[in-house]
Coordinates of N, CA and C and ligand atoms in Angstrom, one line a residue:
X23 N 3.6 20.0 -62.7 CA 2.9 20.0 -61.4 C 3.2 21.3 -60.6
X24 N 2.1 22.0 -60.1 CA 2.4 23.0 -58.8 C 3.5 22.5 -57.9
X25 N 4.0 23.6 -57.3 CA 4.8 23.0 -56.2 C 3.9 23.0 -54.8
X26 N 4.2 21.6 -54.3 CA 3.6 21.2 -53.1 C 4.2 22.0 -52.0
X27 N 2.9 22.2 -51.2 CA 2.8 23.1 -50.2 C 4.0 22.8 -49.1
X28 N 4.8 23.7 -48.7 CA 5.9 23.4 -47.6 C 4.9 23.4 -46.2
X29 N 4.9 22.1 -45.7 CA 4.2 22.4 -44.1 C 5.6 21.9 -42.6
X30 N 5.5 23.0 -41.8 CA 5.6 22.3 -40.7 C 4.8 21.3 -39.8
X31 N 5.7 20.8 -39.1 CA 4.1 20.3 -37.8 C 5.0 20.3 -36.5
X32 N 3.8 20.9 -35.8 CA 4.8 21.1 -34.5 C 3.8 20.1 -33.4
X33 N 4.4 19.2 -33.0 CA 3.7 18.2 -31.9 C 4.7 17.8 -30.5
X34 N 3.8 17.6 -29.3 CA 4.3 17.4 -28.0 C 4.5 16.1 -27.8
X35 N 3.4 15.0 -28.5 CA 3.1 13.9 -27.9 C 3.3 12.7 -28.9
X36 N 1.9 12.0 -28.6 CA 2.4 10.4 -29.5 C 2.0 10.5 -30.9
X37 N 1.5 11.6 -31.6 CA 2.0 12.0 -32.9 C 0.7 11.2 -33.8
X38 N -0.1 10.7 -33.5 CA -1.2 9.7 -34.4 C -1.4 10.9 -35.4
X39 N -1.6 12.2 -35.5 CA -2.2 12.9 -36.0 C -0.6 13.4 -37.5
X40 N 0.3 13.4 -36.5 CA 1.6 13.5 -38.0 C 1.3 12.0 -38.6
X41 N 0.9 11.1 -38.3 CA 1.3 10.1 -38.6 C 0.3 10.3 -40.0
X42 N -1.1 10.3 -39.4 CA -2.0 10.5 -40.6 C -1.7 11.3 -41.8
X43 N -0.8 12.7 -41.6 CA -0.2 13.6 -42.7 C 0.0 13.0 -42.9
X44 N 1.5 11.8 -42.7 CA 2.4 11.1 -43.6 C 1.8 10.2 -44.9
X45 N 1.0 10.3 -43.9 CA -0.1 8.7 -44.9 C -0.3 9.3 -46.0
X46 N -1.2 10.6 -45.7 CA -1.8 11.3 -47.0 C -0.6 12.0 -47.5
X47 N 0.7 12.4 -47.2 CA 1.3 12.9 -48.4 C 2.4 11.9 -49.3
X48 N 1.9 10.5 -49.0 CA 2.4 9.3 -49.8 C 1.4 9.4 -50.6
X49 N 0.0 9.8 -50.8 CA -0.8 9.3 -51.7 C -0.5 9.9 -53.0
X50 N -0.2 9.6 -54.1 CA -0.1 9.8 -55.6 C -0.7 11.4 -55.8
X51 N -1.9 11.9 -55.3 CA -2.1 13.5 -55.8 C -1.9 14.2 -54.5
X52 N -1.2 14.0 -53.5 CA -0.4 14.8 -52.2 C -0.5 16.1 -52.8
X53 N -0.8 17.0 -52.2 CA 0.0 18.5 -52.6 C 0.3 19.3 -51.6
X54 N 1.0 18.3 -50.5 CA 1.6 18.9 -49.1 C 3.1 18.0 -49.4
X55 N 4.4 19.0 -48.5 CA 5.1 17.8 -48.1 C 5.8 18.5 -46.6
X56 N 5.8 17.7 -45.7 CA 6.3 18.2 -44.6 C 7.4 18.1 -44.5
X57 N 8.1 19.8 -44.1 CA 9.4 19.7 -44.4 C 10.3 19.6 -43.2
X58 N 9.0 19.9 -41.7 CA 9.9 19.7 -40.1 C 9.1 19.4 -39.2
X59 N 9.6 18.4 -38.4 CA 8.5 18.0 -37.2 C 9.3 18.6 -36.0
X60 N 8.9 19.8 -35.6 CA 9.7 20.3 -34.3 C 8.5 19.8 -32.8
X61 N 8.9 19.7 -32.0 CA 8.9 19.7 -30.5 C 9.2 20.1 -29.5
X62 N 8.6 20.7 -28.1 CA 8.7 21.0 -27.4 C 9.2 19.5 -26.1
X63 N 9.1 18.3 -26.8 CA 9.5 17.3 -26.0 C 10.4 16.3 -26.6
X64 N 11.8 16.3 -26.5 CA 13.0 15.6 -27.1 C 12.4 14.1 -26.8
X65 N 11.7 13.8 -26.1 CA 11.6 12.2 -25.9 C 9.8 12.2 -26.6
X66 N 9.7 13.0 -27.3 CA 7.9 12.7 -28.0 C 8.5 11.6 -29.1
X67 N 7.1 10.4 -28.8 CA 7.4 9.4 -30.3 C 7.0 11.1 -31.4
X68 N 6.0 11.6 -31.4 CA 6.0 12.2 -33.0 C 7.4 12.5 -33.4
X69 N 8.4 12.9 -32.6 CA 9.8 13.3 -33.0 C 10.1 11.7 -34.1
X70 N 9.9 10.3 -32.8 CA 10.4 9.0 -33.9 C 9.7 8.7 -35.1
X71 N 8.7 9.3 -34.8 CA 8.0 8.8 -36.6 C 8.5 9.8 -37.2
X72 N 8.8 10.7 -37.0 CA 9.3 11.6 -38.3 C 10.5 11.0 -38.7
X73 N 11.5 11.3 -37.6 CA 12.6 10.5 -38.1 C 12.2 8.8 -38.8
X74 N 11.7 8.2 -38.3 CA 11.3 7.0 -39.4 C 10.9 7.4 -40.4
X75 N 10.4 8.6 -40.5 CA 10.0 8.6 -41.7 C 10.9 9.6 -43.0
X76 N 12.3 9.7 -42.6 CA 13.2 10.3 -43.2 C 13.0 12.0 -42.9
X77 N 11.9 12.5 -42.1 CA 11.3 13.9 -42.2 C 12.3 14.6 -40.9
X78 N 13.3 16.1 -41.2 CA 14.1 16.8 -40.3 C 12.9 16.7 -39.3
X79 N 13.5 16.7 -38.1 CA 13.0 17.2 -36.7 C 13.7 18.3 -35.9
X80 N 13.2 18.8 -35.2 CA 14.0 19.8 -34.2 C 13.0 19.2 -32.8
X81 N 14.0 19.6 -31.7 CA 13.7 19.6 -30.4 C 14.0 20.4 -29.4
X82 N 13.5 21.1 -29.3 CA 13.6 22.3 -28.4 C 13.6 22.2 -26.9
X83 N 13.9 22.3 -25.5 CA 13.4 22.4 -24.4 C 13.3 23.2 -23.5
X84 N 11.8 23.8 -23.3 CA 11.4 25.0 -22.8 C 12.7 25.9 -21.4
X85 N 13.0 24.1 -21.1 CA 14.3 24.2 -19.7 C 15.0 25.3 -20.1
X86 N 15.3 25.3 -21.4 CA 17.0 25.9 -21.4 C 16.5 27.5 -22.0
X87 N 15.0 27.8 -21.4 CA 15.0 29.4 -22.3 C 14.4 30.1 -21.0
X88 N 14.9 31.8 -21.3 CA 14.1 32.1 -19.7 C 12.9 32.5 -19.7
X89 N 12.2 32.3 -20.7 CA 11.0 32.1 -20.6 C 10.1 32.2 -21.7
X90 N 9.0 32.3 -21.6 CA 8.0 31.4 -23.2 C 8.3 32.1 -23.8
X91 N 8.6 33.6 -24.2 CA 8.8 34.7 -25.0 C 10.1 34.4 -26.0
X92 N 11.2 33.8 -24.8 CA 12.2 33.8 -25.8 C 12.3 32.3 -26.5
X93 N 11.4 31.3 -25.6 CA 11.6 30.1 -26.0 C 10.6 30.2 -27.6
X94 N 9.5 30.7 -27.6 CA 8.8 30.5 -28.4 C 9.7 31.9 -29.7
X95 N 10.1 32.5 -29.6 CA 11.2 33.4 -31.0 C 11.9 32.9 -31.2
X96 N 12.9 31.8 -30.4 CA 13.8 30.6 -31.0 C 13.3 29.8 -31.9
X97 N 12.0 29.0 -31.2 CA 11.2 27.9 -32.2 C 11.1 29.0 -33.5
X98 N 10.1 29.7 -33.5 CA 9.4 30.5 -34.9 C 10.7 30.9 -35.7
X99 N 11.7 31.3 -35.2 CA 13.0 31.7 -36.1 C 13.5 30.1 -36.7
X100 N 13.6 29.2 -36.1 CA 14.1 28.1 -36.7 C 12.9 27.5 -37.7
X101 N 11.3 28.1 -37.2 CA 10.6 27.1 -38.4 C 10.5 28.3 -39.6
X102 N 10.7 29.3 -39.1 CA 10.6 30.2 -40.4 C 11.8 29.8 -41.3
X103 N 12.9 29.7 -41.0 CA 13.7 28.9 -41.9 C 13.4 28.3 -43.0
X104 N 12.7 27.3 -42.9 CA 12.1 26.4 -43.7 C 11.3 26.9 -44.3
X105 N 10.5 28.1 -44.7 CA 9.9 28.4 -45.6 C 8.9 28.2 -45.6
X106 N 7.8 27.7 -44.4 CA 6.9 26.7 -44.6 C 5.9 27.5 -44.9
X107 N 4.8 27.2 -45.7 CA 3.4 28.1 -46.3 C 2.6 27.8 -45.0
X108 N 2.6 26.3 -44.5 CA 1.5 26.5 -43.4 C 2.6 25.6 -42.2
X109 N 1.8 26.0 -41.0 CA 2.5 25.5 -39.8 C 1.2 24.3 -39.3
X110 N 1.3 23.7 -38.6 CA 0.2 22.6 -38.1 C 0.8 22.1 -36.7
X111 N -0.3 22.2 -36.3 CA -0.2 22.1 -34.6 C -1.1 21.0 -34.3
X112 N 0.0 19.9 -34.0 CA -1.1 18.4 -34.1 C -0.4 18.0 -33.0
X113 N -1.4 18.5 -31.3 CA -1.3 17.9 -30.4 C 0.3 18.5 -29.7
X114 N 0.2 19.4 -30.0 CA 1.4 20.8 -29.3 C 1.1 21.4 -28.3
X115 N 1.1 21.0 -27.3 CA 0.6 21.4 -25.6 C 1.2 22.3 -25.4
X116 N 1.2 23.4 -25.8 CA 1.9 24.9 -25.5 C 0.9 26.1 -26.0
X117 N 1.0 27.1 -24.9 CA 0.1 27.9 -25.4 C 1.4 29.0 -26.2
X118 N 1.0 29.8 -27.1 CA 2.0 30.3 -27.7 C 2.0 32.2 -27.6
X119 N 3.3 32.4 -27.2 CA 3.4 33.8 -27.3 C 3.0 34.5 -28.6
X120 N 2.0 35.4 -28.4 CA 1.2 36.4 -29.5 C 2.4 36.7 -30.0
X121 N 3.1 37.4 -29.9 CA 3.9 37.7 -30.6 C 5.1 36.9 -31.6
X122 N 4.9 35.7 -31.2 CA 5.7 34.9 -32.6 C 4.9 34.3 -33.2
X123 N 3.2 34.2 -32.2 CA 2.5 34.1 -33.2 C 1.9 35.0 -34.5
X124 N 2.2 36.1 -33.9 CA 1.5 37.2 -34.7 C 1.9 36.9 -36.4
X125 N 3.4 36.8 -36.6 CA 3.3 37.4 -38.0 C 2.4 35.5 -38.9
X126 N 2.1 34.4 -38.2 CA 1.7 32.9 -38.7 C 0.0 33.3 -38.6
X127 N -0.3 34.2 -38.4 CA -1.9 33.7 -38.5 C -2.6 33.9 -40.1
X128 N -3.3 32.9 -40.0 CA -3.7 32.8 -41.1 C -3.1 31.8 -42.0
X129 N -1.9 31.3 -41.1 CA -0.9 30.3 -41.9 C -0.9 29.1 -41.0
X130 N -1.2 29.2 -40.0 CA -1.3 28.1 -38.8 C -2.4 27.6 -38.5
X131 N -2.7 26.4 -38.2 CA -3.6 25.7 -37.7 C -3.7 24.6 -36.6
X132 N -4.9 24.1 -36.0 CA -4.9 23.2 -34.7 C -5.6 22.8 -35.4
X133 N -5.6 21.3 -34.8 CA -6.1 20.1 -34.3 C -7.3 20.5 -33.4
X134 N -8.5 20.1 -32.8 CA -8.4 20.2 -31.0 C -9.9 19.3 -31.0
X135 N -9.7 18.7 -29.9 CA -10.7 17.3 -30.2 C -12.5 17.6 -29.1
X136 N -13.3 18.7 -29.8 CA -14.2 19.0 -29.7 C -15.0 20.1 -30.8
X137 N -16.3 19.8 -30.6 CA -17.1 20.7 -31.6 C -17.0 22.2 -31.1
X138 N -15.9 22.9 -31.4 CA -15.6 24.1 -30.9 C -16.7 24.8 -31.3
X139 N -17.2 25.8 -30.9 CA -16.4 26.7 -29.8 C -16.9 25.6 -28.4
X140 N -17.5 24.9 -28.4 CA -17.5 24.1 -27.3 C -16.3 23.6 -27.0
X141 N -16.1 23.5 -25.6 CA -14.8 22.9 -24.7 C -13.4 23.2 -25.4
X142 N -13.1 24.8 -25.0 CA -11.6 24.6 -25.0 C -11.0 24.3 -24.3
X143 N -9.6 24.1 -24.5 CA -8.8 23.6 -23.5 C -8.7 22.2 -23.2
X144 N -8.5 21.4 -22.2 CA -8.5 20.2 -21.9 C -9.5 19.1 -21.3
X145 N -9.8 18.2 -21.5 CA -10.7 16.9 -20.9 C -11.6 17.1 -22.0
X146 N -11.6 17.6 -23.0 CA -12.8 17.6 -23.7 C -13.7 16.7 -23.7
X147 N -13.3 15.1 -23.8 CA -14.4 14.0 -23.7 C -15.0 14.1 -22.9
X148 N -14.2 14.1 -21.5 CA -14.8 14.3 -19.9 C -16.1 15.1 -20.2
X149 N -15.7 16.5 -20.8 CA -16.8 17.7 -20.4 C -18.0 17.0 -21.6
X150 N -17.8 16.7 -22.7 CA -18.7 16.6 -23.6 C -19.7 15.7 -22.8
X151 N -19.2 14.5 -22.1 CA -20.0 13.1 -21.0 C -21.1 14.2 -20.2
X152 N -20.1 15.1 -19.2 CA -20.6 15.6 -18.5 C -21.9 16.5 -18.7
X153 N -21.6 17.0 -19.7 CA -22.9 17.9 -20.1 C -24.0 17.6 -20.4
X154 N -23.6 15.9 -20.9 CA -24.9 15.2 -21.4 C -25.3 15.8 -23.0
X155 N -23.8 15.9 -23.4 CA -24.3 16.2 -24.9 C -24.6 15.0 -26.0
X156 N -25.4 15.3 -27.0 CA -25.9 14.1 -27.5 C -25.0 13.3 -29.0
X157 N -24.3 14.6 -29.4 CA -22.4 14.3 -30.1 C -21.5 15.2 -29.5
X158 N -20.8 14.5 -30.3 CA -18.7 14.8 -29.7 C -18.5 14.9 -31.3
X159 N -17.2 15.6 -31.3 CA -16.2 15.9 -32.7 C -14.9 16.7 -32.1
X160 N -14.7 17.0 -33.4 CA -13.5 17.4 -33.7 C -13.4 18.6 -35.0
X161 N -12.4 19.4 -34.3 CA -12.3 20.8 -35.2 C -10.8 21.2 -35.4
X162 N -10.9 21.9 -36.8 CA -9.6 22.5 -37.3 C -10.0 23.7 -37.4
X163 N -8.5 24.4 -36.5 CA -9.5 26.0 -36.5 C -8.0 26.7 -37.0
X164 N -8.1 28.2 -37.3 CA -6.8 29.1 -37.4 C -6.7 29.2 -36.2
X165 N -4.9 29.3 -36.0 CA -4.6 29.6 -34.7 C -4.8 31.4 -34.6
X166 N -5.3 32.0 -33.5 CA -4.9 33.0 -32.9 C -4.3 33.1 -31.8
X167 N -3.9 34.8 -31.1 CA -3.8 34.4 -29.7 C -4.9 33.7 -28.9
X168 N -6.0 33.6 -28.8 CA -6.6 33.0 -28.1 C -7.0 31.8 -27.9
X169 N -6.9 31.1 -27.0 CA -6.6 30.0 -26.9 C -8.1 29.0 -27.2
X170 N -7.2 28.2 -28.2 CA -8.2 27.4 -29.3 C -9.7 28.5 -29.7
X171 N -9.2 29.1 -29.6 CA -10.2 30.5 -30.7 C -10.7 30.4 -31.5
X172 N -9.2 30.5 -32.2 CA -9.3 31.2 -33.7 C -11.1 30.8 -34.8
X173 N -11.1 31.3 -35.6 CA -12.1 31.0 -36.2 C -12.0 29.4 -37.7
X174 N -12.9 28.5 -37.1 CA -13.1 27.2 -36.8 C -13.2 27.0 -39.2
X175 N -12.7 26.2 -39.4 CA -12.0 25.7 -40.9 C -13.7 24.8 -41.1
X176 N -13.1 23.3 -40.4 CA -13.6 22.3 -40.6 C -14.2 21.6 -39.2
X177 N -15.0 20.6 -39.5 CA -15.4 19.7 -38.1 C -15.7 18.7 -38.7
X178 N -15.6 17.5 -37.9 CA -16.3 16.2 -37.8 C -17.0 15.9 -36.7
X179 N -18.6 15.6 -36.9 CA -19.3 15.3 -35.8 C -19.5 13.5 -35.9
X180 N -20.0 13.4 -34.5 CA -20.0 11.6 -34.0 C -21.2 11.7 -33.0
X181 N -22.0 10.9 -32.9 CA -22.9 10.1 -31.9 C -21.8 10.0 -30.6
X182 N -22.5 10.2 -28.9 CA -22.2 9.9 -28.2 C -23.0 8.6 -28.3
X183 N -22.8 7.6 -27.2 CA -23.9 6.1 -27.1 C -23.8 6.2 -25.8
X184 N -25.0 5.5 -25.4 CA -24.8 4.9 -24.1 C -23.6 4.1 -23.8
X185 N -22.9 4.4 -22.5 CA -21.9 3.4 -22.3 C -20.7 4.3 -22.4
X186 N -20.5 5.3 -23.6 CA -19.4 6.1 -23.3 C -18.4 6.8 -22.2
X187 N -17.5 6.2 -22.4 CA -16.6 7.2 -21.8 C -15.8 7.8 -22.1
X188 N -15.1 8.9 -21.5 CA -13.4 9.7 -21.9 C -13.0 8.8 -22.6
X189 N -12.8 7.5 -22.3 CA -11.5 7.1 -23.4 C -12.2 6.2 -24.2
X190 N -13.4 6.2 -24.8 CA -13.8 5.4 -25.2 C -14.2 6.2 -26.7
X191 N -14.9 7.4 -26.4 CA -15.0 8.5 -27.0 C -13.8 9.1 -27.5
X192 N -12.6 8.9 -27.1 CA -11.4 9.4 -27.9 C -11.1 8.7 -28.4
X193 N -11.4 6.8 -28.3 CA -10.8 5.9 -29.2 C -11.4 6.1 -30.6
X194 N -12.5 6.7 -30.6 CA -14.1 6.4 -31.5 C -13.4 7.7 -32.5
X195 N -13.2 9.0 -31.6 CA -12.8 10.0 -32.3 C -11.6 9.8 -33.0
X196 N -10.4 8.9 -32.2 CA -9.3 9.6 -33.0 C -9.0 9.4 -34.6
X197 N -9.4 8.7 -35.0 CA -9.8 8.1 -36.5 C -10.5 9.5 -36.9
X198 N -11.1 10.1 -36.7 CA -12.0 10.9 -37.6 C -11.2 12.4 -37.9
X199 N -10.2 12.5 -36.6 CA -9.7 13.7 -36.3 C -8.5 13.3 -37.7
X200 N -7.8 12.1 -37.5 CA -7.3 11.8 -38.6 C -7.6 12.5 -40.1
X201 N -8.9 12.1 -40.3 CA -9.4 11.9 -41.8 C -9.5 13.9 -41.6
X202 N -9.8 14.2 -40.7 CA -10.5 15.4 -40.5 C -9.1 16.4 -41.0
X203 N -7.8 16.1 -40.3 CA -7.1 17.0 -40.8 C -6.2 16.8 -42.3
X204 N -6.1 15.8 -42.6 CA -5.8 15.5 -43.9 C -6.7 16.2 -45.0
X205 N -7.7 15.8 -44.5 CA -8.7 16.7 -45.8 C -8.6 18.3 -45.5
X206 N -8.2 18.6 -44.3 CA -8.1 20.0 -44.3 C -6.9 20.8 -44.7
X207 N -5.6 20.2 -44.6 CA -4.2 19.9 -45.2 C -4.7 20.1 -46.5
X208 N -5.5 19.3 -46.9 CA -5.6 19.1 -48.6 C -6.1 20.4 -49.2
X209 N -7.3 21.0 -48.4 CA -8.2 22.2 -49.0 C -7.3 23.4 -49.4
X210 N -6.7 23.7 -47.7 CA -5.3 24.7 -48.0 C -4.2 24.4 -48.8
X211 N -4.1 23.6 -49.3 CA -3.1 23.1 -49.8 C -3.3 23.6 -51.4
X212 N -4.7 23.0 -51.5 CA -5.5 23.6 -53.4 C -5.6 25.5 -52.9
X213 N -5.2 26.1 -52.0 CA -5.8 27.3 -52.1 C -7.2 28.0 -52.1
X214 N -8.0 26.9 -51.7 CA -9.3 26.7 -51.8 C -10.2 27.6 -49.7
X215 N -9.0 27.5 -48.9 CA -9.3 28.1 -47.7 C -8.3 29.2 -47.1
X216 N -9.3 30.6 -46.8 CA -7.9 31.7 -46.0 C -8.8 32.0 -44.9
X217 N -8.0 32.4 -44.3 CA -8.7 33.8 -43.2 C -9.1 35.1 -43.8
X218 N -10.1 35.4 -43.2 CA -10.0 36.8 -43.8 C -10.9 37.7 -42.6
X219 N -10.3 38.4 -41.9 CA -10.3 38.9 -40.4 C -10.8 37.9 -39.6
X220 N -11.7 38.1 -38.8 CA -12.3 37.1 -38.1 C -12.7 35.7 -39.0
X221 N -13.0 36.1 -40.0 CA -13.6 35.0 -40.7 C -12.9 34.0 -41.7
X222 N -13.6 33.1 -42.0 CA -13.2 31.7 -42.8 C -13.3 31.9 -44.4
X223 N -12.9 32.1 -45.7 CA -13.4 32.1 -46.8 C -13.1 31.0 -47.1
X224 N -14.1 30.2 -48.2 CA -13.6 29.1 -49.0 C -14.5 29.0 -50.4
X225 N -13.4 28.6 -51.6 CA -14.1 29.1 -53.0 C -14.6 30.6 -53.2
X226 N -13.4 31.2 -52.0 CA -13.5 32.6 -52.3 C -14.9 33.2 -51.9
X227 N -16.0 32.6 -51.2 CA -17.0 33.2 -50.8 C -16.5 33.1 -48.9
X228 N -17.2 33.9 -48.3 CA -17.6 33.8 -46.5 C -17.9 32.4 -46.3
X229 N -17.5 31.6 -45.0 CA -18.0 30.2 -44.9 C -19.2 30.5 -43.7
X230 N -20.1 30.3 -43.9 CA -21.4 30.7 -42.8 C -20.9 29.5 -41.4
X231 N -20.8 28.5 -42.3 CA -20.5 27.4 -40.9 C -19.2 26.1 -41.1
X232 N -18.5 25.6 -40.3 CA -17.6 24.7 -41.0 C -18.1 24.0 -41.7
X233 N -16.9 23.7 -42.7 CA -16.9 23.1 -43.8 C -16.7 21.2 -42.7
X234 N -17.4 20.5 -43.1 CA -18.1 19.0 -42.9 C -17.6 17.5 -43.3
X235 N -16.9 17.1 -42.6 CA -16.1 15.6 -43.3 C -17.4 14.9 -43.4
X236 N -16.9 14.3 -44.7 CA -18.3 13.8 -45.7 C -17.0 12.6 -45.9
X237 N -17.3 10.9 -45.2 CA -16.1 9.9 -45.7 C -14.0 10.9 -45.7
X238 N -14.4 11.0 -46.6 CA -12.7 11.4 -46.4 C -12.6 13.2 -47.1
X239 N -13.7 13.2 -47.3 CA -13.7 14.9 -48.1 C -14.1 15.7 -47.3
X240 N -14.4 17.0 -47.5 CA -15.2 18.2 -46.9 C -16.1 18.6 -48.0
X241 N -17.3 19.2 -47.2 CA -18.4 20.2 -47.9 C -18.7 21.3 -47.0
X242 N -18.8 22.1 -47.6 CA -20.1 23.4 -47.2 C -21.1 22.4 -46.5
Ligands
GRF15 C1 -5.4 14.9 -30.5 O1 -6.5 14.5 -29.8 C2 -5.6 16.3 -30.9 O2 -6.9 16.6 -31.2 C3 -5.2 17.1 -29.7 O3 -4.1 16.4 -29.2 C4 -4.2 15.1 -29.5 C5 -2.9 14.7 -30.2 O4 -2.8 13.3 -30.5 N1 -4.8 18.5 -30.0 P1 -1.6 12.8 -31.4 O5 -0.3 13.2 -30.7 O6 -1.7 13.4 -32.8 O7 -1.8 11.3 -31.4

């Protein structure tokens, strides 16, 4: 067997989204294994499921650095450590200094819970309500500096319904974001997805548009 892909995951919060890696790199053809769940918050459950799940953690707190520049070249020096092929940002509430991000692009990726380039940033459900859009999703994009930017991997799209709301619409999504980034974990994982300047390749051709959760896979 190939050797499985080394990933970080770097998370702030309640971690559903490491949780789902975990899931999929128990499954019998895994070709990820996660080798660090670091933090910007010593009290995040994602820290306790890692540890439940036998997986190193780090915890960092922004308090003790004089500021993002040096806090974020501490983090990236300790996950470069580890060797990891790709980094995963699943629900890491920090924007990140260009410069530790610079030498990871292309190697890192987000989570972010809208049909990007629609709604960056935060309330996504709220705004998707508000606009009166007729679906909601979820996208895995390469990190750049720009915040939730980068150029867009994969999506899962969903019906809005009458009756929706913010949290009703995140309940409905978070399941999909699940399935959404495991299979995207997976693709990178077969060598099958890169950056290549602004753009997405996959199967080695230009991807015109994201690649599409189809049940638990992706398609063109
Ligand atoms: C998810 O909605 C993800 O899309 C966003 O932050 C949330 C993280 O949730 N980036 P969890 O911590 O993975 O449960």
């Amino acid at each position: 067997m190939t050797q499985a892909m080394r990933v970080v995951v770097l998370a702030s919060g309640r971690g559903s989204n490491l949780g789902a890696l975990l899931a999929a790199q128990r499954e019998p053809d895994a070709r990820f294994e996660i080798v660090l769940v670091a933090g910007d918050k010593p009290e995040a459950q994602a820290l306790r499921i890692a540890e439940d799940a036998g997986i190193a953690t780090l915890a960092l707190d922004p308090r003790g650095y004089a500021d993002r520049a040096s806090f974020d070249a501490d983090l990236f020096a300790r996950v470069a450590a580890q060797e990891p092929d790709l980094i995963v940002l699943a629900g890491f509430m920090r924007i990140l200094d260009p410069a530790a991000l610079a030498p990871w692009v292309g190697r890192m990726i987000n989570i972010h819970p809208s049909l990007l380039p629609k709604y960056r940033g935060l309330k996504t459900h709220e705004r998707a309500l508000k606009a009166g859009d007729a679906t909601h999703g979820a996208s895995v994009h390469f990190v750049t500096p720009e915040l939730d930017g980068g150029p867009v991997i994969s999506q899962v799209e969903m019906p809005i319904e009458a009756g929706d709301t913010p949290a009703s619409l995140a309940l409905r999504l978070l399941p999909l974001e699940h399935r959404l980034l495991a299979a995207t974990v997976d693709v990178l994982a077969q060598g099958r997805v890169s950056l290549e300047g602004n753009g997405v390749r996959f199967d080695g051709a230009p991807l015109a548009a994201p690649l599409r959760l189809d049940g638990r896979t992706l398609a063109a």
